[in-house]
Each structure stands twice: as C-alpha cells, then as structure tokens.
Amino acid sequence: MNAASTPSIPHTAASAYAEAFVPESADAAAARAAAQSLGIGAVSPGTSTLLTFLARSLDARTVVEVGTGAGVASLALLLGMAEGTLTSIDTEPEHQATARRILVEAGIPSRRARLIAGPALQVLPKLSDGAYDLVFVDADPLEAVEYVEEALRLLRSGGLLVIYHALSGGRVADTGNEDDDTVIMREALAAVADAEDLSPVLLPVGDGVLVARRA
Ligand SMILES: C[S@@+](CC[C@H](N)C(=O)[O-])C[C@H]1O[C@@H](n2cnc3c(N)ncnc32)[C@H](O)[C@@H]1O
C-alpha cells in the first residue's frame, strides 16, 4: 500500500497520547523519514512499540514480515529480537535497499535480516512449516486472506500472527463500506476469528492491529 492509498487513521487525544507514550528512537525516525521520501506507508509509532513488545515477550528468534517497506516495522521487530533472523518479503527492491540501509545505520548486522524480493504469495510457500515465532503482515490488502492461510502454516504452536491496517481507517467497522480492500480485510479478520487454533485480539493501535496466537 503506498502513501496515497493509506487510509487516514482516526486520532483522538487519547490515541495520540498512547501512540507517543514510548518515544521513538532516532533510528526509527530516520526509517519513517525514508518511508516518506519513498512515498510509502509505515506502521504508526504505537504499532512499532507493540511489535517490539510482542517480539520481546515471545523471545522471538524467527520472524516473517510480509511487506518490508522502508524498514520501520523491521527495525521495531529486530529491536525486540535478542537473537535470530527476520525474513522480510517485498516486491520492490528499492524499498528493501532503503530498509537495508536503515537497519545497517541502526547497527543491525546484515545476517539478522534476510530480505527477499518477490511477491509474497510466491515467496511464502517456500518458507518452512511451523518454523516461525511471529508473522507480521503489512503488504497488499487484497491478499490478506491468503496471508492468514500462509501464516497458519508457518507459525509454530504458541506463535503470533500480527496484521496491520486491520481497521483500515475505520472502514472495516463501517458495514456500509464495500471497497474491495475493506471487504477482504473483513474476510481475513473473520477467517482468524473462526479458526479454531487461533486466539485473536483486535487492538485500536495505529490503523488497527490484529494479534492472534496459534494454539
Ligand atoms: C505499507 S508498506 C510496509 C511498511 C512497513 N510495514 C513499515 O512499517 O515500514 C507495504 C509494502 O508492501 C509491499 N508489497 C505490496 N504488495 C506486495 C506483495 N504482493 N508482495 C510483497 N510485498 C508487497 C510494497 O512494495 C510496500 O513496500
């Protein structure tokens, strides 16, 4: 999703306070500026904090990210990973080159981020079953249902699926909205809610973050 199609995030004083509760590092600010220069979206500051928290709480060592962008979320995930490798997929080599630069400048060794250029639905099937602690999704909203299916296969027992733009600027909750990406995000959320082996929670952080634990 590029900046032009990024849905606006509803802001209240309380949500702005929560988003800024943990201040961003200079490295994260540099990543955010790089995303802006490329004209692509990035997770909100509160979402970055949440990603770091989840990765750290889980002691995550194997993480898949769908949609590298300029590396804002990659940086947040790696900050929460004491060890191990982030595997991040993006169709755009230019975005990944920027993310690589951001990570190197933040002092993260190259071996800790495996950046794979290609369409997610071609790359994800090549990753190993049950081998990942966390799968984070922020790529093509029209493929959200397929990302859920792939994540279910990739996650180990106790692993987490995390989906950004889960509220899509409030449009997901607006039952009268039938935009393709909104309808598909609703379908993805329903698939997660209906999956017997997933325990979900939908958080109003950033543009909405769905977190689901695999049994
Ligand atoms: C909004 S950006 C991700 C931003 C990232 N989460 C961050 O916080 O920095 C979405 C990214 O998904 C990539 N993308 C879009 N469709 C894709 C697909 N089908 N497969 C892989 N990447 C895709 C875009 O090139 C873009 O870099």
PDB file of C-alpha atoms and ligand atoms in Angstrom:
ATOM      1  CA  MET A   1       0.000   0.000   0.000  1.00  0.00           C
ATOM      2  CA  ASN A   2       1.509   3.381  -0.887  1.00  0.00           C
ATOM      3  CA  ALA A   3       1.064   6.644   0.977  1.00  0.00           C
ATOM      4  CA  ALA A   4      -1.660   7.773  -1.406  1.00  0.00           C
ATOM      5  CA  SER A   5      -3.806   4.733  -0.605  1.00  0.00           C
ATOM      6  CA  THR A   6      -3.010   4.591   3.112  1.00  0.00           C
ATOM      7  CA  PRO A   7      -6.310   5.124   4.913  1.00  0.00           C
ATOM      8  CA  SER A   8      -6.382   8.015   7.339  1.00  0.00           C
ATOM      9  CA  ILE A   9      -6.052   6.992  10.963  1.00  0.00           C
ATOM     10  CA  PRO A  10      -8.692   8.476  13.268  1.00  0.00           C
ATOM     11  CA  HIS A  11      -6.990  10.452  16.042  1.00  0.00           C
ATOM     12  CA  THR A  12      -8.266  11.361  19.438  1.00  0.00           C
ATOM     13  CA  ALA A  13      -6.231  12.996  22.188  1.00  0.00           C
ATOM     14  CA  ALA A  14      -6.135   9.636  23.981  1.00  0.00           C
ATOM     15  CA  SER A  15      -4.890   7.703  20.943  1.00  0.00           C
ATOM     16  CA  ALA A  16      -2.295  10.401  20.194  1.00  0.00           C
ATOM     17  CA  TYR A  17      -1.123  10.139  23.814  1.00  0.00           C
ATOM     18  CA  ALA A  18      -0.912   6.347  23.591  1.00  0.00           C
ATOM     19  CA  GLU A  19       0.942   6.479  20.252  1.00  0.00           C
ATOM     20  CA  ALA A  20       3.577   8.806  21.732  1.00  0.00           C
ATOM     21  CA  PHE A  21       3.798   7.044  25.117  1.00  0.00           C
ATOM     22  CA  VAL A  22       7.083   5.334  24.218  1.00  0.00           C
ATOM     23  CA  PRO A  23       9.194   7.866  22.293  1.00  0.00           C
ATOM     24  CA  GLU A  24      10.705   6.717  19.012  1.00  0.00           C
ATOM     25  CA  SER A  25      14.465   6.395  18.620  1.00  0.00           C
ATOM     26  CA  ALA A  26      16.453   8.488  16.154  1.00  0.00           C
ATOM     27  CA  ASP A  27      16.861   5.312  14.051  1.00  0.00           C
ATOM     28  CA  ALA A  28      13.092   4.839  13.892  1.00  0.00           C
ATOM     29  CA  ALA A  29      12.614   8.496  12.971  1.00  0.00           C
ATOM     30  CA  ALA A  30      15.160   8.046  10.144  1.00  0.00           C
ATOM     31  CA  ALA A  31      13.256   4.988   8.882  1.00  0.00           C
ATOM     32  CA  ARG A  32       9.999   6.916   8.968  1.00  0.00           C
ATOM     33  CA  ALA A  33      11.574   9.802   7.030  1.00  0.00           C
ATOM     34  CA  ALA A  34      12.876   7.306   4.453  1.00  0.00           C
ATOM     35  CA  ALA A  35       9.383   5.825   4.046  1.00  0.00           C
ATOM     36  CA  GLN A  36       8.014   9.299   3.478  1.00  0.00           C
ATOM     37  CA  SER A  37      10.678  10.036   0.833  1.00  0.00           C
ATOM     38  CA  LEU A  38       9.726   6.839  -0.979  1.00  0.00           C
ATOM     39  CA  GLY A  39       6.035   7.713  -0.721  1.00  0.00           C
ATOM     40  CA  ILE A  40       5.157   4.517   1.135  1.00  0.00           C
ATOM     41  CA  GLY A  41       3.331   3.929   4.375  1.00  0.00           C
ATOM     42  CA  ALA A  42       4.779   2.736   7.657  1.00  0.00           C
ATOM     43  CA  VAL A  43       3.351   1.393  10.888  1.00  0.00           C
ATOM     44  CA  SER A  44       2.444   4.022  13.481  1.00  0.00           C
ATOM     45  CA  PRO A  45       4.802   4.737  16.402  1.00  0.00           C
ATOM     46  CA  GLY A  46       2.477   2.900  18.805  1.00  0.00           C
ATOM     47  CA  THR A  47       2.460  -0.090  16.457  1.00  0.00           C
ATOM     48  CA  SER A  48       6.267  -0.108  16.371  1.00  0.00           C
ATOM     49  CA  THR A  49       6.243  -0.188  20.170  1.00  0.00           C
ATOM     50  CA  LEU A  50       3.731  -3.039  20.122  1.00  0.00           C
ATOM     51  CA  LEU A  51       5.825  -5.053  17.623  1.00  0.00           C
ATOM     52  CA  THR A  52       8.938  -4.672  19.776  1.00  0.00           C
ATOM     53  CA  PHE A  53       6.930  -5.670  22.845  1.00  0.00           C
ATOM     54  CA  LEU A  54       5.441  -8.754  21.200  1.00  0.00           C
ATOM     55  CA  ALA A  55       8.743  -9.962  19.752  1.00  0.00           C
ATOM     56  CA  ARG A  56      10.483  -9.453  23.098  1.00  0.00           C
ATOM     57  CA  SER A  57       7.687 -11.083  25.138  1.00  0.00           C
ATOM     58  CA  LEU A  58       7.756 -14.089  22.847  1.00  0.00           C
ATOM     59  CA  ASP A  59      11.565 -14.248  22.850  1.00  0.00           C
ATOM     60  CA  ALA A  60      11.094 -14.395  19.077  1.00  0.00           C
ATOM     61  CA  ARG A  61      14.039 -15.648  17.039  1.00  0.00           C
ATOM     62  CA  THR A  62      12.362 -16.470  13.738  1.00  0.00           C
ATOM     63  CA  VAL A  63      10.062 -13.795  12.330  1.00  0.00           C
ATOM     64  CA  VAL A  64       8.478 -13.332   8.890  1.00  0.00           C
ATOM     65  CA  GLU A  65       7.474  -9.878   7.718  1.00  0.00           C
ATOM     66  CA  VAL A  66       5.226  -9.503   4.678  1.00  0.00           C
ATOM     67  CA  GLY A  67       5.896  -6.022   3.251  1.00  0.00           C
ATOM     68  CA  THR A  68       9.340  -4.647   4.175  1.00  0.00           C
ATOM     69  CA  GLY A  69       8.656  -1.076   3.085  1.00  0.00           C
ATOM     70  CA  ALA A  70      11.424   1.246   4.273  1.00  0.00           C
ATOM     71  CA  GLY A  71      12.036  -0.848   7.372  1.00  0.00           C
ATOM     72  CA  VAL A  72      10.099   0.937  10.130  1.00  0.00           C
ATOM     73  CA  ALA A  73       8.435  -2.273  11.336  1.00  0.00           C
ATOM     74  CA  SER A  74      11.546  -4.365  10.518  1.00  0.00           C
ATOM     75  CA  LEU A  75      13.549  -2.199  12.888  1.00  0.00           C
ATOM     76  CA  ALA A  76      10.883  -2.499  15.605  1.00  0.00           C
ATOM     77  CA  LEU A  77      10.737  -6.286  15.280  1.00  0.00           C
ATOM     78  CA  LEU A  78      14.525  -6.681  15.342  1.00  0.00           C
ATOM     79  CA  LEU A  79      14.715  -4.417  18.391  1.00  0.00           C
ATOM     80  CA  GLY A  80      12.562  -6.962  20.219  1.00  0.00           C
ATOM     81  CA  MET A  81      14.535  -9.985  18.959  1.00  0.00           C
ATOM     82  CA  ALA A  82      17.548 -10.699  21.169  1.00  0.00           C
ATOM     83  CA  GLU A  83      18.781 -13.207  18.591  1.00  0.00           C
ATOM     84  CA  GLY A  84      17.752 -14.785  15.319  1.00  0.00           C
ATOM     85  CA  THR A  85      16.645 -13.681  11.894  1.00  0.00           C
ATOM     86  CA  LEU A  86      13.911 -11.529  10.429  1.00  0.00           C
ATOM     87  CA  THR A  87      12.815 -12.791   6.999  1.00  0.00           C
ATOM     88  CA  SER A  88      11.176  -9.886   5.186  1.00  0.00           C
ATOM     89  CA  ILE A  89       9.477 -10.006   1.786  1.00  0.00           C
ATOM     90  CA  ASP A  90       8.713  -7.158  -0.602  1.00  0.00           C
ATOM     91  CA  THR A  91       8.077  -6.832  -4.320  1.00  0.00           C
ATOM     92  CA  GLU A  92      10.136  -3.638  -4.528  1.00  0.00           C
ATOM     93  CA  PRO A  93      13.955  -3.973  -4.412  1.00  0.00           C
ATOM     94  CA  GLU A  94      14.199  -0.190  -3.960  1.00  0.00           C
ATOM     95  CA  HIS A  95      12.186  -0.391  -0.738  1.00  0.00           C
ATOM     96  CA  GLN A  96      14.357  -3.232   0.532  1.00  0.00           C
ATOM     97  CA  ALA A  97      17.581  -1.388  -0.337  1.00  0.00           C
ATOM     98  CA  THR A  98      16.343   1.516   1.773  1.00  0.00           C
ATOM     99  CA  ALA A  99      15.337  -0.818   4.605  1.00  0.00           C
ATOM    100  CA  ARG A 100      18.779  -2.472   4.482  1.00  0.00           C
ATOM    101  CA  ARG A 101      20.476   0.929   4.748  1.00  0.00           C
ATOM    102  CA  ILE A 102      18.226   1.885   7.670  1.00  0.00           C
ATOM    103  CA  LEU A 103      18.997  -1.365   9.511  1.00  0.00           C
ATOM    104  CA  VAL A 104      22.763  -1.104   8.916  1.00  0.00           C
ATOM    105  CA  GLU A 105      22.761   2.507  10.127  1.00  0.00           C
ATOM    106  CA  ALA A 106      20.903   1.311  13.237  1.00  0.00           C
ATOM    107  CA  GLY A 107      23.754  -1.134  13.901  1.00  0.00           C
ATOM    108  CA  ILE A 108      21.910  -4.323  12.968  1.00  0.00           C
ATOM    109  CA  PRO A 109      24.216  -6.875  11.301  1.00  0.00           C
ATOM    110  CA  SER A 110      23.121  -7.843   7.772  1.00  0.00           C
ATOM    111  CA  ARG A 111      22.910 -11.531   8.722  1.00  0.00           C
ATOM    112  CA  ARG A 112      19.999 -10.743  11.062  1.00  0.00           C
ATOM    113  CA  ALA A 113      17.702  -9.577   8.239  1.00  0.00           C
ATOM    114  CA  ARG A 114      17.062 -11.848   5.265  1.00  0.00           C
ATOM    115  CA  LEU A 115      15.379  -9.564   2.717  1.00  0.00           C
ATOM    116  CA  ILE A 116      13.692 -11.476  -0.105  1.00  0.00           C
ATOM    117  CA  ALA A 117      12.498  -9.579  -3.186  1.00  0.00           C
ATOM    118  CA  GLY A 118       9.358 -11.018  -4.721  1.00  0.00           C
ATOM    119  CA  PRO A 119       5.585 -11.277  -4.494  1.00  0.00           C
ATOM    120  CA  ALA A 120       4.581 -12.558  -1.057  1.00  0.00           C
ATOM    121  CA  LEU A 121       2.328 -15.289  -2.428  1.00  0.00           C
ATOM    122  CA  GLN A 122       5.265 -16.719  -4.401  1.00  0.00           C
ATOM    123  CA  VAL A 123       7.804 -16.456  -1.564  1.00  0.00           C
ATOM    124  CA  LEU A 124       5.748 -17.515   1.476  1.00  0.00           C
ATOM    125  CA  PRO A 125       5.060 -21.067   0.177  1.00  0.00           C
ATOM    126  CA  LYS A 126       8.836 -21.629   0.068  1.00  0.00           C
ATOM    127  CA  LEU A 127       9.229 -20.980   3.828  1.00  0.00           C
ATOM    128  CA  SER A 128       9.189 -23.901   6.273  1.00  0.00           C
ATOM    129  CA  ASP A 129       6.066 -25.141   8.053  1.00  0.00           C
ATOM    130  CA  GLY A 130       5.776 -24.427  11.781  1.00  0.00           C
ATOM    131  CA  ALA A 131       9.189 -22.750  11.889  1.00  0.00           C
ATOM    132  CA  TYR A 132       8.288 -19.190  12.861  1.00  0.00           C
ATOM    133  CA  ASP A 133       7.573 -17.433  16.150  1.00  0.00           C
ATOM    134  CA  LEU A 134       5.796 -14.446  14.615  1.00  0.00           C
ATOM    135  CA  VAL A 135       4.384 -13.468  11.220  1.00  0.00           C
ATOM    136  CA  PHE A 136       3.734  -9.756  10.631  1.00  0.00           C
ATOM    137  CA  VAL A 137       1.584  -8.678   7.681  1.00  0.00           C
ATOM    138  CA  ASP A 138       1.550  -5.210   6.060  1.00  0.00           C
ATOM    139  CA  ALA A 139       1.621  -5.643   2.272  1.00  0.00           C
ATOM    140  CA  ASP A 140      -1.183  -5.986  -0.309  1.00  0.00           C
ATOM    141  CA  PRO A 141      -4.567  -5.666   1.464  1.00  0.00           C
ATOM    142  CA  LEU A 142      -6.213  -7.585  -1.386  1.00  0.00           C
ATOM    143  CA  GLU A 143      -4.160 -10.663  -0.402  1.00  0.00           C
ATOM    144  CA  ALA A 144      -4.947 -10.515   3.325  1.00  0.00           C
ATOM    145  CA  VAL A 145      -6.922 -13.789   3.356  1.00  0.00           C
ATOM    146  CA  GLU A 146      -4.083 -15.698   1.673  1.00  0.00           C
ATOM    147  CA  TYR A 147      -1.574 -14.197   4.125  1.00  0.00           C
ATOM    148  CA  VAL A 148      -3.661 -15.596   7.010  1.00  0.00           C
ATOM    149  CA  GLU A 149      -3.630 -19.063   5.376  1.00  0.00           C
ATOM    150  CA  GLU A 150       0.136 -18.924   4.882  1.00  0.00           C
ATOM    151  CA  ALA A 151       0.734 -17.652   8.423  1.00  0.00           C
ATOM    152  CA  LEU A 152      -1.247 -20.551   9.898  1.00  0.00           C
ATOM    153  CA  ARG A 153       1.105 -22.933   8.120  1.00  0.00           C
ATOM    154  CA  LEU A 154       4.287 -21.045   9.049  1.00  0.00           C
ATOM    155  CA  LEU A 155       3.640 -20.414  12.754  1.00  0.00           C
ATOM    156  CA  ARG A 156       4.808 -22.767  15.467  1.00  0.00           C
ATOM    157  CA  SER A 157       2.464 -23.617  18.318  1.00  0.00           C
ATOM    158  CA  GLY A 158       2.303 -20.511  20.531  1.00  0.00           C
ATOM    159  CA  GLY A 159       3.417 -18.231  17.672  1.00  0.00           C
ATOM    160  CA  LEU A 160       1.720 -14.944  16.827  1.00  0.00           C
ATOM    161  CA  LEU A 161       0.075 -13.647  13.673  1.00  0.00           C
ATOM    162  CA  VAL A 162       0.017  -9.825  13.572  1.00  0.00           C
ATOM    163  CA  ILE A 163      -1.894  -7.929  10.864  1.00  0.00           C
ATOM    164  CA  TYR A 164      -1.626  -4.156  10.351  1.00  0.00           C
ATOM    165  CA  HIS A 165      -4.394  -1.970   8.824  1.00  0.00           C
ATOM    166  CA  ALA A 166      -6.914  -4.274  10.494  1.00  0.00           C
ATOM    167  CA  LEU A 167      -9.327  -1.355  10.919  1.00  0.00           C
ATOM    168  CA  SER A 168      -8.417   0.385   7.609  1.00  0.00           C
ATOM    169  CA  GLY A 169      -9.071   3.946   8.709  1.00  0.00           C
ATOM    170  CA  GLY A 170     -12.356   2.922  10.343  1.00  0.00           C
ATOM    171  CA  ARG A 171     -13.777   1.476   7.109  1.00  0.00           C
ATOM    172  CA  VAL A 172     -13.739  -2.138   8.335  1.00  0.00           C
ATOM    173  CA  ALA A 173     -16.238  -1.208  11.075  1.00  0.00           C
ATOM    174  CA  ASP A 174     -18.453   0.704   8.615  1.00  0.00           C
ATOM    175  CA  THR A 175     -20.776  -2.048   7.429  1.00  0.00           C
ATOM    176  CA  GLY A 176     -21.922   0.124   4.518  1.00  0.00           C
ATOM    177  CA  ASN A 177     -18.402   0.245   3.072  1.00  0.00           C
ATOM    178  CA  GLU A 178     -17.908  -2.332   0.321  1.00  0.00           C
ATOM    179  CA  ASP A 179     -14.491  -1.280  -1.019  1.00  0.00           C
ATOM    180  CA  ASP A 180     -12.529  -4.343  -2.166  1.00  0.00           C
ATOM    181  CA  ASP A 181      -9.706  -3.955   0.344  1.00  0.00           C
ATOM    182  CA  THR A 182     -12.178  -3.301   3.180  1.00  0.00           C
ATOM    183  CA  VAL A 183     -14.284  -6.356   2.321  1.00  0.00           C
ATOM    184  CA  ILE A 184     -11.177  -8.522   2.065  1.00  0.00           C
ATOM    185  CA  MET A 185      -9.816  -7.271   5.388  1.00  0.00           C
ATOM    186  CA  ARG A 186     -13.193  -8.163   6.978  1.00  0.00           C
ATOM    187  CA  GLU A 187     -12.891 -11.636   5.420  1.00  0.00           C
ATOM    188  CA  ALA A 188      -9.351 -12.012   6.788  1.00  0.00           C
ATOM    189  CA  LEU A 189     -10.490 -10.956  10.282  1.00  0.00           C
ATOM    190  CA  ALA A 190     -13.411 -13.395  10.079  1.00  0.00           C
ATOM    191  CA  ALA A 191     -11.074 -16.198   8.990  1.00  0.00           C
ATOM    192  CA  VAL A 192      -8.899 -15.501  12.033  1.00  0.00           C
ATOM    193  CA  ALA A 193     -11.902 -15.256  14.382  1.00  0.00           C
ATOM    194  CA  ASP A 194     -13.304 -18.544  13.021  1.00  0.00           C
ATOM    195  CA  ALA A 195     -10.037 -20.505  13.090  1.00  0.00           C
ATOM    196  CA  GLU A 196     -10.213 -22.993  15.965  1.00  0.00           C
ATOM    197  CA  ASP A 197      -6.476 -22.879  16.518  1.00  0.00           C
ATOM    198  CA  LEU A 198      -6.181 -19.071  16.717  1.00  0.00           C
ATOM    199  CA  SER A 199      -6.966 -16.872  19.758  1.00  0.00           C
ATOM    200  CA  PRO A 200      -7.341 -13.303  18.469  1.00  0.00           C
ATOM    201  CA  VAL A 201      -7.463  -9.791  19.863  1.00  0.00           C
ATOM    202  CA  LEU A 202      -8.160  -6.681  17.753  1.00  0.00           C
ATOM    203  CA  LEU A 203      -6.348  -3.600  19.056  1.00  0.00           C
ATOM    204  CA  PRO A 204      -7.158   0.024  18.107  1.00  0.00           C
ATOM    205  CA  VAL A 205      -3.465   0.895  17.827  1.00  0.00           C
ATOM    206  CA  GLY A 206      -2.335   2.822  14.743  1.00  0.00           C
ATOM    207  CA  ASP A 207      -4.568   1.737  11.863  1.00  0.00           C
ATOM    208  CA  GLY A 208      -5.730  -1.323  13.820  1.00  0.00           C
ATOM    209  CA  VAL A 209      -3.609  -4.320  14.772  1.00  0.00           C
ATOM    210  CA  LEU A 210      -4.938  -7.851  14.854  1.00  0.00           C
ATOM    211  CA  VAL A 211      -2.885 -10.192  17.032  1.00  0.00           C
ATOM    212  CA  ALA A 212      -3.708 -13.910  17.097  1.00  0.00           C
ATOM    213  CA  ARG A 213      -1.933 -16.701  18.970  1.00  0.00           C
ATOM    214  CA  ARG A 214      -1.696 -20.096  17.300  1.00  0.00           C
ATOM    215  CA  ALA A 215      -2.629 -22.973  19.621  1.00  0.00           C
TER     216      ALA A 215
HETATM  217  C1  LIG B   1       2.986  -0.028   3.765  1.00  0.00           C
HETATM  218  S1  LIG B   1       4.437  -0.751   3.154  1.00  0.00           S
HETATM  219  C2  LIG B   1       5.053  -1.664   4.550  1.00  0.00           C
HETATM  220  C3  LIG B   1       5.594  -0.756   5.589  1.00  0.00           C
HETATM  221  C4  LIG B   1       6.270  -1.476   6.735  1.00  0.00           C
HETATM  222  N1  LIG B   1       5.330  -2.300   7.462  1.00  0.00           N
HETATM  223  C5  LIG B   1       6.872  -0.442   7.668  1.00  0.00           C
HETATM  224  O1  LIG B   1       6.296  -0.181   8.735  1.00  0.00           O
HETATM  225  O2  LIG B   1       7.915   0.138   7.299  1.00  0.00           O
HETATM  226  C6  LIG B   1       3.821  -2.045   2.163  1.00  0.00           C
HETATM  227  C7  LIG B   1       4.912  -2.750   1.394  1.00  0.00           C
HETATM  228  O3  LIG B   1       4.352  -3.938   0.842  1.00  0.00           O
HETATM  229  C8  LIG B   1       4.929  -4.149  -0.417  1.00  0.00           C
HETATM  230  N2  LIG B   1       4.028  -5.023  -1.183  1.00  0.00           N
HETATM  231  C9  LIG B   1       2.851  -4.710  -1.779  1.00  0.00           C
HETATM  232  N3  LIG B   1       2.303  -5.788  -2.349  1.00  0.00           N
HETATM  233  C10 LIG B   1       3.147  -6.814  -2.103  1.00  0.00           C
HETATM  234  C11 LIG B   1       3.130  -8.206  -2.418  1.00  0.00           C
HETATM  235  N4  LIG B   1       2.128  -8.736  -3.110  1.00  0.00           N
HETATM  236  N5  LIG B   1       4.170  -8.966  -2.004  1.00  0.00           N
HETATM  237  C12 LIG B   1       5.190  -8.431  -1.285  1.00  0.00           C
HETATM  238  N6  LIG B   1       5.256  -7.119  -0.948  1.00  0.00           N
HETATM  239  C13 LIG B   1       4.246  -6.332  -1.346  1.00  0.00           C
HETATM  240  C14 LIG B   1       5.093  -2.746  -1.005  1.00  0.00           C
HETATM  241  O4  LIG B   1       6.084  -2.717  -2.005  1.00  0.00           O
HETATM  242  C15 LIG B   1       5.467  -1.938   0.240  1.00  0.00           C
HETATM  243  O5  LIG B   1       6.858  -1.812   0.360  1.00  0.00           O
END
